[in-house]
Each structure stands twice: as structure tokens, then as C-alpha cells.
C-alpha positions as YAML, in Angstrom:
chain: A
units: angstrom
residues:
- id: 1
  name: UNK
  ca: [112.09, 132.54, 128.31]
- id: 2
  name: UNK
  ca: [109.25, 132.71, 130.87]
- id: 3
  name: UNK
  ca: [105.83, 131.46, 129.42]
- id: 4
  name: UNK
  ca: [104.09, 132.04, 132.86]
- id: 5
  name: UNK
  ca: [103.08, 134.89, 134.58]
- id: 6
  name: UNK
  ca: [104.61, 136.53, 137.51]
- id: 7
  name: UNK
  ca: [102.95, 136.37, 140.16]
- id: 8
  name: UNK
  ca: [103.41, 138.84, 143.38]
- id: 9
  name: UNK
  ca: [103.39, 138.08, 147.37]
- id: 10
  name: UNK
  ca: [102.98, 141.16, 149.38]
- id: 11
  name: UNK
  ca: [103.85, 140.43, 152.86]
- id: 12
  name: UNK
  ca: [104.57, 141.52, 156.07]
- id: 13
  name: UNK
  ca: [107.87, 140.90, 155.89]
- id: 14
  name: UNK
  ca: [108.59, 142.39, 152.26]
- id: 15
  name: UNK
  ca: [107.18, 142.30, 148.50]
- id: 16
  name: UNK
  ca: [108.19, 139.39, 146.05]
- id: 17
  name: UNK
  ca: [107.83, 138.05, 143.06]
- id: 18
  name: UNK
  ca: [107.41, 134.34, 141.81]
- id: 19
  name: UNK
  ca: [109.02, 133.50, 138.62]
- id: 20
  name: UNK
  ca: [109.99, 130.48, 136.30]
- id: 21
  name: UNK
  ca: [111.30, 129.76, 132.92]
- id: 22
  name: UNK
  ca: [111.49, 127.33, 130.39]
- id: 23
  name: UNK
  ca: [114.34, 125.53, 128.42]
- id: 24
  name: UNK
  ca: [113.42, 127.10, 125.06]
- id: 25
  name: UNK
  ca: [116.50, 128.13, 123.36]
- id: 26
  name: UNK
  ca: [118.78, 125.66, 126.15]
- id: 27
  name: UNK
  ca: [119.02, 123.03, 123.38]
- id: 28
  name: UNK
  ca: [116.68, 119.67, 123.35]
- id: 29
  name: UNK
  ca: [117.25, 119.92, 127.38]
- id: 30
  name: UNK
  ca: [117.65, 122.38, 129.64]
- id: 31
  name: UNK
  ca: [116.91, 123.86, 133.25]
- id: 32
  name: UNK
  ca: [113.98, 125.17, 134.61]
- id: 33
  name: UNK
  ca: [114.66, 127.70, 137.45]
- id: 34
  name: UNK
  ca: [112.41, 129.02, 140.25]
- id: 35
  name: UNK
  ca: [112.91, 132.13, 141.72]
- id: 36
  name: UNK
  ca: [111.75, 134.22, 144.52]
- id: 37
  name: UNK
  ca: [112.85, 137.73, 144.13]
- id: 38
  name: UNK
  ca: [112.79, 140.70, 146.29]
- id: 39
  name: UNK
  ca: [109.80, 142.78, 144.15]
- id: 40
  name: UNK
  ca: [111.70, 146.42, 145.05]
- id: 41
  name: UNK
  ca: [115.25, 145.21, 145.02]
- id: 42
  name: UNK
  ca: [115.54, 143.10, 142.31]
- id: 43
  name: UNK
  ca: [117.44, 140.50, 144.77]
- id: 44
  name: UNK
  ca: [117.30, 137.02, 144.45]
- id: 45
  name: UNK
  ca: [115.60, 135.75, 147.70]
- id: 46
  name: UNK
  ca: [115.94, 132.09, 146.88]
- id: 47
  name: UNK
  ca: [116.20, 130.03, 143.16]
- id: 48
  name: UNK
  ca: [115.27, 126.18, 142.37]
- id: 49
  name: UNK
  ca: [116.86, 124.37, 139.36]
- id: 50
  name: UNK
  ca: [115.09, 121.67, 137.41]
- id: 51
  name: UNK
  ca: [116.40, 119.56, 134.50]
- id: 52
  name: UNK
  ca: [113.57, 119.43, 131.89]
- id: 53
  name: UNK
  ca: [113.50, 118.09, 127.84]
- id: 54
  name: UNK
  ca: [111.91, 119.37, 124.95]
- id: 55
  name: UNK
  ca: [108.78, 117.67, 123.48]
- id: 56
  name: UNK
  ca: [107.51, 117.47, 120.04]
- id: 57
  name: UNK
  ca: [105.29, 120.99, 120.03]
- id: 58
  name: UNK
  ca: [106.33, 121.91, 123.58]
- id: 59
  name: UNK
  ca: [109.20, 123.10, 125.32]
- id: 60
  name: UNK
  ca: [109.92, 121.54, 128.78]
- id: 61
  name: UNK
  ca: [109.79, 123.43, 132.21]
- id: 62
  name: UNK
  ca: [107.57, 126.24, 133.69]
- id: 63
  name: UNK
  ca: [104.64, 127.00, 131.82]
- id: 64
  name: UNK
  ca: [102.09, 127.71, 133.68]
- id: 65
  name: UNK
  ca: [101.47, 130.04, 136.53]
- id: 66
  name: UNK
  ca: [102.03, 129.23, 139.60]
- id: 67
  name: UNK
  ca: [99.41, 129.30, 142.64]
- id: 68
  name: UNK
  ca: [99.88, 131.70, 146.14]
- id: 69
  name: UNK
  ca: [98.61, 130.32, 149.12]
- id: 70
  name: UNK
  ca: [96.80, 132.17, 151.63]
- id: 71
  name: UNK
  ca: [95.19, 131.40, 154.94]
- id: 72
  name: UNK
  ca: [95.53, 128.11, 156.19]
- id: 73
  name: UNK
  ca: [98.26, 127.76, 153.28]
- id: 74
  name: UNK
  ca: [100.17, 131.11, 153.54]
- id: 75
  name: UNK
  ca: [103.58, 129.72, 153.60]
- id: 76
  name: UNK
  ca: [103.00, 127.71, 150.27]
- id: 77
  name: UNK
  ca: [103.90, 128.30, 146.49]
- id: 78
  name: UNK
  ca: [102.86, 125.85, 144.00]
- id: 79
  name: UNK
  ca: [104.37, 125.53, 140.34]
- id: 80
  name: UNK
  ca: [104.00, 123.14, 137.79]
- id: 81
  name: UNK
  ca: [107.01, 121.78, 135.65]
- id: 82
  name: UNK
  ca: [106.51, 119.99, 132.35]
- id: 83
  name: UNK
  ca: [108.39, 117.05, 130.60]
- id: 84
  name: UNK
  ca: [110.87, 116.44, 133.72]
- id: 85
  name: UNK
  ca: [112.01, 113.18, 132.09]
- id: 86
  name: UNK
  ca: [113.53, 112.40, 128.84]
- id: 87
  name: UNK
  ca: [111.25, 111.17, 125.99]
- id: 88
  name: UNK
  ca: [108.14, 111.18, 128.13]
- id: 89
  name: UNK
  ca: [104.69, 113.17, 129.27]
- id: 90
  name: UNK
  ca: [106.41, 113.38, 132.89]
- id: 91
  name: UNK
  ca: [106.03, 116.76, 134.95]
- id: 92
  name: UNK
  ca: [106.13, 117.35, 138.47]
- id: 93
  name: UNK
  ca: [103.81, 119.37, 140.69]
- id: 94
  name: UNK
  ca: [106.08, 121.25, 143.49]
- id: 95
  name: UNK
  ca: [104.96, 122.82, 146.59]
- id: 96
  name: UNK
  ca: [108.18, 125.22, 148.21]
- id: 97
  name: UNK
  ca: [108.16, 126.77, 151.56]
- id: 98
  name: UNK
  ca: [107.95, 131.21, 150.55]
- id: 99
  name: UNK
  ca: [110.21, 131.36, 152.55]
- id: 100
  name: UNK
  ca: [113.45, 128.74, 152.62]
- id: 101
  name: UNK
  ca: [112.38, 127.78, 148.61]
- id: 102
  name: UNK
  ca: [112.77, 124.06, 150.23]
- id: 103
  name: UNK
  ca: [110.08, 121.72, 148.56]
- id: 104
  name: UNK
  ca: [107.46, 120.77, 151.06]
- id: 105
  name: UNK
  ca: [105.78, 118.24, 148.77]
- id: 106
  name: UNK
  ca: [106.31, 116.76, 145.32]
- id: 107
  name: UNK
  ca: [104.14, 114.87, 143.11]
- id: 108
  name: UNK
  ca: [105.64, 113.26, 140.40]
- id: 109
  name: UNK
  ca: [103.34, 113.25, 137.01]
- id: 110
  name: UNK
  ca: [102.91, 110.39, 134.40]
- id: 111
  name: UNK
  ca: [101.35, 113.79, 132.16]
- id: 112
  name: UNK
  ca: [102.43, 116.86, 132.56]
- id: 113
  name: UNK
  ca: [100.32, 120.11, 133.38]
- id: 114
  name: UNK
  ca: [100.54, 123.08, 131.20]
- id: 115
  name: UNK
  ca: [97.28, 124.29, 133.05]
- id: 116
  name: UNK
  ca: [97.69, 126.50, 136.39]
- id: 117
  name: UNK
  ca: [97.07, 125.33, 139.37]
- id: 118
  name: UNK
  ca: [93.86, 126.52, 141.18]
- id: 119
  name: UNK
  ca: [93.64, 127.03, 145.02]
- id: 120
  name: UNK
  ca: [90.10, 127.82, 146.31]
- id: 121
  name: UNK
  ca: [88.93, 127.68, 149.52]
- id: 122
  name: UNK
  ca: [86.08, 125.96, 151.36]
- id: 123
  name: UNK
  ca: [82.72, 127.89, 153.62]
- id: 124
  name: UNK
  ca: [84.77, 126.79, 156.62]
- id: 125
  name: UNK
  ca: [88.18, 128.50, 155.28]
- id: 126
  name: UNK
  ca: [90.17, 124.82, 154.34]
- id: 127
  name: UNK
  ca: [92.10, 125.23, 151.30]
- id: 128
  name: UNK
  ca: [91.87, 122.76, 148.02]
- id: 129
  name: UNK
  ca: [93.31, 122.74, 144.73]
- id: 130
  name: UNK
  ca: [92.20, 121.62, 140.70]
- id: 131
  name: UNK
  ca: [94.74, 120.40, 139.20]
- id: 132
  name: UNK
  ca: [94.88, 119.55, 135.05]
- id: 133
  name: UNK
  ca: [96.77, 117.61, 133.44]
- id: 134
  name: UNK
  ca: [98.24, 116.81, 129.71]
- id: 135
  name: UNK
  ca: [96.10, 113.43, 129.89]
- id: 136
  name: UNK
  ca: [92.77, 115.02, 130.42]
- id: 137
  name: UNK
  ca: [92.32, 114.64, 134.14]
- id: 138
  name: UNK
  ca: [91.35, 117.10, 136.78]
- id: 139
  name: UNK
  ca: [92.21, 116.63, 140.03]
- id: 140
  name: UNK
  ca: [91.04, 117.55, 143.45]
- id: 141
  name: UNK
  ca: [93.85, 117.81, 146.23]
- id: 142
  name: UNK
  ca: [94.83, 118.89, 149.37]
- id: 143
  name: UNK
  ca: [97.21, 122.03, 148.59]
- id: 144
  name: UNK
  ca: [98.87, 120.79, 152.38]
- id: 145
  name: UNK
  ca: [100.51, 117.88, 151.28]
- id: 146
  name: UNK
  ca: [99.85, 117.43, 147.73]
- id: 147
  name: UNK
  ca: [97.41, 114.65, 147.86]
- id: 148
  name: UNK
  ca: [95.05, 113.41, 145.45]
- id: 149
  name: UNK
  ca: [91.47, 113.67, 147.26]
- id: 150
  name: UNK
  ca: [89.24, 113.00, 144.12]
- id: 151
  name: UNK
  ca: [89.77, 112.65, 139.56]
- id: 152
  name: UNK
  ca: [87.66, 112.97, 136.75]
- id: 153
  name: UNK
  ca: [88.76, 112.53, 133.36]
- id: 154
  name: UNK
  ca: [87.63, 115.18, 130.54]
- id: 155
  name: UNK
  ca: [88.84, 113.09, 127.18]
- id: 156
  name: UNK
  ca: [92.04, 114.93, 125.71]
- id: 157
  name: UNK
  ca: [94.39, 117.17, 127.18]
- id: 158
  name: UNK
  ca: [93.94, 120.24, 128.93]
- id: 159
  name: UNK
  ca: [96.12, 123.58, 128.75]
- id: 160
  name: UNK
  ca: [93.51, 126.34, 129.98]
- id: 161
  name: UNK
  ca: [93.70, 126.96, 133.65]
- id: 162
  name: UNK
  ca: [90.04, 126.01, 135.26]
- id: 163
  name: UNK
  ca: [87.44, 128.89, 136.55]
- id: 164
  name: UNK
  ca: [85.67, 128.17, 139.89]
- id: 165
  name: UNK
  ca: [82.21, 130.56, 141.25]
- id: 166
  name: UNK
  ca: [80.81, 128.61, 143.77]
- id: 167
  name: UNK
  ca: [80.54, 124.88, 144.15]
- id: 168
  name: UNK
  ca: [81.62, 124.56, 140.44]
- id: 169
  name: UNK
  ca: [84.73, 124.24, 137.90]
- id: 170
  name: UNK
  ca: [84.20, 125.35, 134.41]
- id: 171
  name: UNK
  ca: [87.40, 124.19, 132.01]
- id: 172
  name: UNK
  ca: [87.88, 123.31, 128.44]
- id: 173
  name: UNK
  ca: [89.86, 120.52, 127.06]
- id: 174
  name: UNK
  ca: [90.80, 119.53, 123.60]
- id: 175
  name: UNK
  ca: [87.48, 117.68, 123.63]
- id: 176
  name: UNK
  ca: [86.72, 120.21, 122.08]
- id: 177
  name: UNK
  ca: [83.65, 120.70, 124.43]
- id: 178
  name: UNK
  ca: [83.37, 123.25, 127.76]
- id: 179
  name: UNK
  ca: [82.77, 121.23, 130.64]
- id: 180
  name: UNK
  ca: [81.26, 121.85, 134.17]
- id: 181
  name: UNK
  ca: [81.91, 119.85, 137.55]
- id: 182
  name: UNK
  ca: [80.26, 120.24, 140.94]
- id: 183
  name: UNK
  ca: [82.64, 119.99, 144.00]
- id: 184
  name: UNK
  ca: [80.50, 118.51, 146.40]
...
């Protein structure tokens, strides 16, 4: 079962498609696959497995969609994976080379994130990243190597992927409440 959307790469070299599932009807755990796949073929480029549980509510693995980078980030795709431990809130957030499917960075997640990963870019063309997670935090990062560069928490959890126009983020939480936050 794939919860997240598909997301298409056209390159110079070809036109493919991002993919990932979840461990829905797997049992109480599963795998999570990535894929790359050729978008005119059909053929698998390159494929990722991840072992992931079931939560109460929530099944574990890909949710969300994942994030394309461009520019100073070309060579990057970003997913999110949810409830990579056993009994826990644990996810991981996975940068893989487009091209090998070998992980360039992992961060490993006390909370998961069911929300997509947003890349945005600065006046000078740099390339950051929000973040959101299952505990209510939003997180500003370097899509490069995955570091954290600034947080904020918003209260509850947060599932909706964030909006950015500008210098500001506009996301909604189980807070129950809309918020807004300046990048500065």
C-alpha cells in the first residue's frame, strides 16, 4: 500500500519515479521499500528495504511524500519513514544519492514524521528544508547533510506538510490552531 505520492524526476539522463510503501497488510511489522523506477519502462532503477512496526492508529513506513532536490541539491531524494523501531514514536529521515539509491545521510527520529519534507531555497540559491515531526516540532536543516540548523515546537503533533511564500511557514498541528513562522 503506498500512502504517499509519487513523485517524478525528469532528467537528462532519463524520467523516474520515486515511490514508497507501507507495512499495512505485512502483519504488526513489515518492510518499507524505496524505489526508483524508470518512469517509461517500468524498470526498477534501484530499491531500499526498511523494517518498520505498526502503531496504535498508524501503520509503520512511508507515509509521506518525499522531497526532490534541485540546484545545489540535484543529486538528493529525501523520504521520511515512520515507527522504524518496535513499540516506539521512532522514524528516520533518509537522504539517497538519485542515482546509486546509497543513503547519503540519516537522521534517526525519537518521533516520527508523517508530514513531507519541504525543500526551499534561499535569495542566494542555498537549499534548506522544514521538517515536522509526530512530537510537534518543526525543524530547519541543511538538506546537504541532514543537520538540524534551528526548532520550534508547535504543541501536538503534526501530519500536514508545511506551506512556505516568502520568508514564512504556515502549518497546522493538532493544536488545533494554524500557525505562522518567519525564517529569518
Amino acid at each position: 500500500d503506498t500512502d504517499s505520492t509519487i513523485v517524478i524526476d525528469d532528467t537528462d539522463e532519463g524520467v523516474f519515479l520515486y515511490t514508497g510503501n507501507e507495512v499495512d497488510l505485512q502483519g504488526s511489522s513489515g518492510y518499507a521499500s524505496i524505489r526508483k523506477l524508470n518512469a517509461l519502462t517500468g524498470e526498477l532503477e534501484w530499491e531500499k528495504s526498511y523494517k518498520c512496526w505498526k502503531g496504535v492508529g498508524i501503520d509503520g513506513g512511508v507515509l509521506a511524500t518525499p522531497a526532490i532536490g534541485t540546484g545545489d541539491i540535484e543529486n538528493l531524494i529525501i523520504f521520511s519513514i515512520t515507527l522504524t523501531e518496535e513499540q516506539s514514536t521512532a522514524g528516520k529521515l533518509i537522504a539517497f544519492d538519485k542515482e546509486t539509491g546509497d543513503e547519503v545521510w540519516v537522521n534517526e527520529l525519537a518521533a516520527y514524521g508523517w508530514s513531507s519534507p519541504t525543500l526551499f531555497k534561499s535569495d542566494e540559491g542555498k537549499s534548506y528544508m522544514i521538517f515536522c515531526d509526530s512530537a510537534g516540532k518543526v525543524y530547519l536543516m541543511n538538506p546537504k547533510d541532514g543537520k538540524v540548523l534551528d526548532e520550534v515546537s508547535l504543541e501536538k503533533n503534526i501530519e500536514a506538510s508545511p506551506a512556505i511564500y516568502n520568508d514564512m511557514i504556515v502549518i497546522g498541528s493538532y493544536a488545533r490552531k494554524v500557525f505562522g513562522i518567519r525564517i529569518k
